[in-house]
Amino acid sequence: MPETWPSDLGPVICVVGARPNFMKMAPILRAFANHAPAIPTLLLHTGQHYDRDMNDRLFEDLRLPQPDINLEVGSGSHAVQTAEVMKRFEPVLDERKPSCVLVVGDVNSTLACTLVAAKKNIPVVHVEAGLRSYDRAMPEEINRVLTDQIADLLYTTERSAADNLTREGIAAERVRFVGNVMIDSLQDNRQYARSPTTTIATGGGDPALIAGPEGYGVVTLHRPSNVDTPDVLASLLGVLREISARLPLVFALHPRTRGNIERFGLQHLIDTPRMLMLPPQGYLEMLGLMADARIVLTDSGGLQEETTALGIPCLTMRENTERPITVEQGTNTMVGRDIEAIRQQTAETLAGRGKSGRVPELWDGRAAERIATDLAGWLLDRHAAGC
Ligand code: UD1
């Protein structure tokens, strides 16, 4: 390794767009800065998420620097959002001449920036590659499949990801198993997690709700397949209300879900003192809430991994998961939208028969460090070869 980064080798443009990207990027930026020699970076935010709750609070919690560039695309249909990111990203590449573009996860911003860079022959690095739900109705699945096809380097979080990529004809030398950067963030921040009673009081709730011996459960719900259809959303809220009679539930409500509850006239289903509705929470608040919960009910991707790392039973209200290791080895159980399964698995968990599980291989807090070492070597080798 040279002592300093070659002056004619450009920065790595690190792309974030939406909430689940931020906890993945924070440890990567730190590892790049701590690498010897330091890997130069530019943090680019597409602006897909922009609210204080969805964006600023997470930047503060994760100690992320302010983005060097913000494309400020905002909300829109998938086509509009993707197209806007593409249009605004292209001139950035012309101007900044990066050595590569690093994208994380599976949101619209991930695919949009990948497409632009790949067509300009700028190498693309995808962190959290190879996850597959095999459900093309999920927008994220389309983003994952297409990003992986055209990315140059694919860093994976679990071994099954490499099998998925092989099946799609992706050469093994492009794929590297490094572990899970989400868990780097979790370990970095565990000591700073906010106490659930403070979170509840700050959110306008009564901390007495979770002070009883029965404890509490945490709920998040935001997938279009769960919240965009009135019948489906009503049946999920109905069973959660039923569960809340036994176990107080704390919701962190995504703006999409909050909007749909109002639009579909379902407020009566959440109108009970046993269900506390909070706005989207910061990273440290969610960490504190999850760590002390008896159960987490969710349709999020990230929470499936975080509950596995924390050893908290998780019921995933989806028909499939792109993170099978959380079911095979971790604390995750898939319950779909099956009301009876949700009811029964919750009862099992509350009876002390929830899944315990173990922490998967390389979910050890050092994934970003492994990415920094590997990527620096790859970029410097290409540079030496005149690429
Ligand atoms: C996006 C990701 C999803 C991820 C989720 C986490 C895609 C395809 N989906 O979904 O994978 O799990 O983020 O939140 O990229 N809104 C606000 N404030 C904001 C951002 C959005 O109020 O800061 C509202 C807007 O009404 C917007 C809606 O939320 O239309 C949806 O936002 P969008 O980014 O399109 O998708 P998410 O559902 O957040």
mmCIF file of N, CA and C in Angstrom, residues 105-106 110-111 126-151 154-171 174-175 304-305 318-328 334:
data_model
loop_
_atom_site.group_PDB
_atom_site.id
_atom_site.type_symbol
_atom_site.label_atom_id
_atom_site.label_comp_id
_atom_site.label_asym_id
_atom_site.label_seq_id
_atom_site.Cartn_x
_atom_site.Cartn_y
_atom_site.Cartn_z
ATOM 1 N N GLY A 105 -27.594 -1.046 -0.421
ATOM 2 C CA GLY A 105 -29.006 -1.404 -0.295
ATOM 3 C C GLY A 105 -29.745 -1.504 -1.612
ATOM 4 N N ASP A 106 -31.027 -1.123 -1.586
ATOM 5 C CA ASP A 106 -31.919 -1.480 -2.692
ATOM 6 C C ASP A 106 -32.982 -0.430 -2.974
ATOM 7 N N THR A 110 -30.341 3.839 -5.263
ATOM 8 C CA THR A 110 -29.267 2.863 -5.490
ATOM 9 C C THR A 110 -29.203 2.506 -6.968
ATOM 10 N N LEU A 111 -30.350 2.149 -7.527
ATOM 11 C CA LEU A 111 -30.390 1.746 -8.936
ATOM 12 C C LEU A 111 -30.113 2.936 -9.858
ATOM 13 N N HIS A 126 -21.323 -2.315 -5.069
ATOM 14 C CA HIS A 126 -22.612 -2.464 -4.381
ATOM 15 C C HIS A 126 -22.420 -3.175 -3.047
ATOM 16 N N VAL A 127 -22.779 -2.483 -1.990
ATOM 17 C CA VAL A 127 -22.706 -3.068 -0.641
ATOM 18 C C VAL A 127 -24.087 -3.571 -0.260
ATOM 19 N N GLU A 128 -24.167 -4.835 0.177
ATOM 20 C CA GLU A 128 -25.399 -5.564 0.484
ATOM 21 C C GLU A 128 -25.950 -6.162 -0.811
ATOM 22 N N ALA A 129 -25.046 -6.720 -1.594
ATOM 23 C CA ALA A 129 -25.428 -7.318 -2.880
ATOM 24 C C ALA A 129 -25.996 -8.724 -2.681
ATOM 25 N N GLY A 130 -26.710 -9.180 -3.703
ATOM 26 C CA GLY A 130 -27.101 -10.593 -3.784
ATOM 27 C C GLY A 130 -28.294 -11.016 -2.945
ATOM 28 N N LEU A 131 -28.905 -10.110 -2.193
ATOM 29 C CA LEU A 131 -30.100 -10.496 -1.427
ATOM 30 C C LEU A 131 -31.263 -10.623 -2.406
ATOM 31 N N ARG A 132 -32.055 -11.651 -2.260
ATOM 32 C CA ARG A 132 -33.196 -11.847 -3.160
ATOM 33 C C ARG A 132 -34.418 -12.341 -2.398
ATOM 34 N N SER A 133 -35.558 -11.682 -2.640
ATOM 35 C CA SER A 133 -36.825 -12.184 -2.096
ATOM 36 C C SER A 133 -37.514 -13.065 -3.134
ATOM 37 N N TYR A 134 -37.033 -13.002 -4.385
ATOM 38 C CA TYR A 134 -37.685 -13.666 -5.526
ATOM 39 C C TYR A 134 -39.136 -13.224 -5.686
ATOM 40 N N ASP A 135 -39.378 -11.970 -5.323
ATOM 41 C CA ASP A 135 -40.715 -11.393 -5.447
ATOM 42 C C ASP A 135 -40.584 -10.103 -6.258
ATOM 43 N N ARG A 136 -40.856 -10.215 -7.547
ATOM 44 C CA ARG A 136 -40.656 -9.053 -8.430
ATOM 45 C C ARG A 136 -41.723 -7.974 -8.235
ATOM 46 N N ALA A 137 -42.728 -8.263 -7.387
ATOM 47 C CA ALA A 137 -43.718 -7.224 -7.102
ATOM 48 C C ALA A 137 -43.141 -6.184 -6.143
ATOM 49 N N MET A 138 -42.017 -6.519 -5.531
ATOM 50 C CA MET A 138 -41.370 -5.555 -4.613
ATOM 51 C C MET A 138 -40.456 -4.651 -5.412
ATOM 52 N N PRO A 139 -40.651 -3.339 -5.335
ATOM 53 C CA PRO A 139 -39.756 -2.463 -6.108
ATOM 54 C C PRO A 139 -38.283 -2.680 -5.756
ATOM 55 N N GLU A 140 -38.032 -3.005 -4.490
ATOM 56 C CA GLU A 140 -36.639 -3.195 -4.068
ATOM 57 C C GLU A 140 -35.991 -4.387 -4.772
ATOM 58 N N GLU A 141 -36.803 -5.423 -5.092
ATOM 59 C CA GLU A 141 -36.234 -6.600 -5.760
ATOM 60 C C GLU A 141 -35.733 -6.223 -7.157
ATOM 61 N N ILE A 142 -36.507 -5.401 -7.855
ATOM 62 C CA ILE A 142 -36.081 -4.932 -9.185
ATOM 63 C C ILE A 142 -34.777 -4.133 -9.021
ATOM 64 N N ASN A 143 -34.733 -3.272 -8.035
ATOM 65 C CA ASN A 143 -33.524 -2.462 -7.811
ATOM 66 C C ASN A 143 -32.312 -3.356 -7.525
ATOM 67 N N ARG A 144 -32.532 -4.404 -6.728
ATOM 68 C CA ARG A 144 -31.415 -5.297 -6.363
ATOM 69 C C ARG A 144 -30.890 -6.058 -7.572
ATOM 70 N N VAL A 145 -31.815 -6.657 -8.330
ATOM 71 C CA VAL A 145 -31.411 -7.503 -9.464
ATOM 72 C C VAL A 145 -30.637 -6.671 -10.491
ATOM 73 N N LEU A 146 -31.160 -5.502 -10.815
ATOM 74 C CA LEU A 146 -30.534 -4.689 -11.858
ATOM 75 C C LEU A 146 -29.211 -4.098 -11.382
ATOM 76 N N THR A 147 -29.163 -3.646 -10.155
ATOM 77 C CA THR A 147 -27.913 -3.088 -9.624
ATOM 78 C C THR A 147 -26.814 -4.152 -9.662
ATOM 79 N N ASP A 148 -27.123 -5.343 -9.206
ATOM 80 C CA ASP A 148 -26.098 -6.398 -9.154
ATOM 81 C C ASP A 148 -25.616 -6.801 -10.545
ATOM 82 N N GLN A 149 -26.511 -6.787 -11.528
ATOM 83 C CA GLN A 149 -26.101 -7.161 -12.883
ATOM 84 C C GLN A 149 -25.001 -6.255 -13.409
ATOM 85 N N ILE A 150 -25.076 -4.963 -13.115
ATOM 86 C CA ILE A 150 -24.139 -4.040 -13.765
ATOM 87 C C ILE A 150 -23.086 -3.463 -12.819
ATOM 88 N N ALA A 151 -23.137 -3.839 -11.541
ATOM 89 C CA ALA A 151 -22.080 -3.375 -10.625
ATOM 90 C C ALA A 151 -20.819 -4.200 -10.875
ATOM 91 N N LEU A 154 -19.185 -6.651 -5.814
ATOM 92 C CA LEU A 154 -20.405 -6.937 -5.054
ATOM 93 C C LEU A 154 -20.027 -7.460 -3.670
ATOM 94 N N TYR A 155 -20.301 -6.671 -2.646
ATOM 95 C CA TYR A 155 -20.007 -7.084 -1.268
ATOM 96 C C TYR A 155 -21.272 -7.658 -0.637
ATOM 97 N N THR A 156 -21.151 -8.861 -0.061
ATOM 98 C CA THR A 156 -22.346 -9.560 0.444
ATOM 99 C C THR A 156 -22.332 -9.696 1.966
ATOM 100 N N THR A 157 -23.546 -9.848 2.502
ATOM 101 C CA THR A 157 -23.728 -9.925 3.959
ATOM 102 C C THR A 157 -23.907 -11.355 4.459
ATOM 103 N N GLU A 158 -24.294 -12.251 3.555
ATOM 104 C CA GLU A 158 -24.488 -13.648 3.968
ATOM 105 C C GLU A 158 -24.132 -14.553 2.795
ATOM 106 N N ARG A 159 -23.745 -15.798 3.097
ATOM 107 C CA ARG A 159 -23.217 -16.671 2.049
ATOM 108 C C ARG A 159 -24.253 -16.994 0.969
ATOM 109 N N SER A 160 -25.528 -17.061 1.322
ATOM 110 C CA SER A 160 -26.552 -17.425 0.322
ATOM 111 C C SER A 160 -26.606 -16.387 -0.813
ATOM 112 N N ALA A 161 -26.137 -15.170 -0.552
ATOM 113 C CA ALA A 161 -26.168 -14.131 -1.585
ATOM 114 C C ALA A 161 -25.316 -14.528 -2.783
ATOM 115 N N ALA A 162 -24.179 -15.175 -2.533
ATOM 116 C CA ALA A 162 -23.295 -15.576 -3.644
ATOM 117 C C ALA A 162 -24.006 -16.607 -4.529
ATOM 118 N N ASP A 163 -24.800 -17.490 -3.919
ATOM 119 C CA ASP A 163 -25.539 -18.494 -4.724
ATOM 120 C C ASP A 163 -26.557 -17.790 -5.617
ATOM 121 N N ASN A 164 -27.242 -16.799 -5.061
ATOM 122 C CA ASN A 164 -28.214 -16.042 -5.870
ATOM 123 C C ASN A 164 -27.522 -15.394 -7.059
ATOM 124 N N LEU A 165 -26.351 -14.831 -6.822
ATOM 125 C CA LEU A 165 -25.634 -14.115 -7.881
ATOM 126 C C LEU A 165 -25.123 -15.092 -8.932
ATOM 127 N N THR A 166 -24.630 -16.243 -8.503
ATOM 128 C CA THR A 166 -24.158 -17.264 -9.452
ATOM 129 C C THR A 166 -25.313 -17.665 -10.365
ATOM 130 N N ARG A 167 -26.485 -17.854 -9.783
ATOM 131 C CA ARG A 167 -27.675 -18.247 -10.543
ATOM 132 C C ARG A 167 -28.008 -17.204 -11.617
ATOM 133 N N GLU A 168 -27.661 -15.964 -11.358
ATOM 134 C CA GLU A 168 -27.937 -14.895 -12.330
ATOM 135 C C GLU A 168 -26.759 -14.643 -13.254
ATOM 136 N N GLY A 169 -25.774 -15.563 -13.235
ATOM 137 C CA GLY A 169 -24.674 -15.495 -14.196
ATOM 138 C C GLY A 169 -23.600 -14.488 -13.833
ATOM 139 N N ILE A 170 -23.532 -14.088 -12.579
ATOM 140 C CA ILE A 170 -22.525 -13.093 -12.178
ATOM 141 C C ILE A 170 -21.239 -13.815 -11.765
ATOM 142 N N ALA A 171 -20.128 -13.377 -12.348
ATOM 143 C CA ALA A 171 -18.851 -14.072 -12.136
ATOM 144 C C ALA A 171 -18.441 -14.011 -10.665
ATOM 145 N N ARG A 174 -16.293 -11.235 -8.962
ATOM 146 C CA ARG A 174 -16.859 -9.913 -8.637
ATOM 147 C C ARG A 174 -17.481 -9.881 -7.237
ATOM 148 N N VAL A 175 -17.625 -11.060 -6.622
ATOM 149 C CA VAL A 175 -18.410 -11.163 -5.380
ATOM 150 C C VAL A 175 -17.498 -11.396 -4.170
ATOM 151 N N GLN A 304 -35.260 -6.830 10.593
ATOM 152 C CA GLN A 304 -35.070 -8.285 10.657
ATOM 153 C C GLN A 304 -33.627 -8.605 11.063
ATOM 154 N N GLU A 305 -32.695 -7.807 10.540
ATOM 155 C CA GLU A 305 -31.279 -8.042 10.846
ATOM 156 C C GLU A 305 -30.928 -7.540 12.235
ATOM 157 N N ARG A 318 -44.477 -10.250 6.160
ATOM 158 C CA ARG A 318 -44.271 -10.297 4.708
ATOM 159 C C ARG A 318 -44.321 -11.751 4.282
ATOM 160 N N GLU A 319 -44.588 -11.967 2.990
ATOM 161 C CA GLU A 319 -44.705 -13.336 2.484
ATOM 162 C C GLU A 319 -43.336 -13.957 2.232
ATOM 163 N N ASN A 320 -42.316 -13.122 2.126
ATOM 164 C CA ASN A 320 -40.983 -13.640 1.798
ATOM 165 C C ASN A 320 -39.943 -12.692 2.389
ATOM 166 N N THR A 321 -38.702 -13.193 2.454
ATOM 167 C CA THR A 321 -37.630 -12.298 2.908
ATOM 168 C C THR A 321 -36.420 -12.475 2.009
ATOM 169 N N GLU A 322 -35.717 -11.373 1.760
ATOM 170 C CA GLU A 322 -34.455 -11.443 1.030
ATOM 171 C C GLU A 322 -33.306 -11.692 2.004
ATOM 172 N N ARG A 323 -33.625 -11.846 3.272
ATOM 173 C CA ARG A 323 -32.604 -12.039 4.307
ATOM 174 C C ARG A 323 -32.853 -13.365 5.029
ATOM 175 N N PRO A 324 -32.740 -14.500 4.302
ATOM 176 C CA PRO A 324 -33.132 -15.796 4.880
ATOM 177 C C PRO A 324 -32.305 -16.194 6.098
ATOM 178 N N ILE A 325 -31.105 -15.674 6.205
ATOM 179 C CA ILE A 325 -30.258 -16.075 7.338
ATOM 180 C C ILE A 325 -30.884 -15.650 8.670
ATOM 181 N N THR A 326 -31.705 -14.585 8.646
ATOM 182 C CA THR A 326 -32.338 -14.137 9.892
ATOM 183 C C THR A 326 -33.398 -15.134 10.358
ATOM 184 N N VAL A 327 -33.922 -15.923 9.399
ATOM 185 C CA VAL A 327 -34.887 -16.967 9.752
ATOM 186 C C VAL A 327 -34.147 -18.262 10.106
ATOM 187 N N GLU A 328 -33.134 -18.609 9.273
ATOM 188 C CA GLU A 328 -32.422 -19.882 9.476
ATOM 189 C C GLU A 328 -31.588 -19.863 10.749
ATOM 190 N N MET A 334 -41.318 -15.670 9.703
ATOM 191 C CA MET A 334 -42.156 -15.040 8.685
ATOM 192 C C MET A 334 -43.617 -15.366 8.982
#
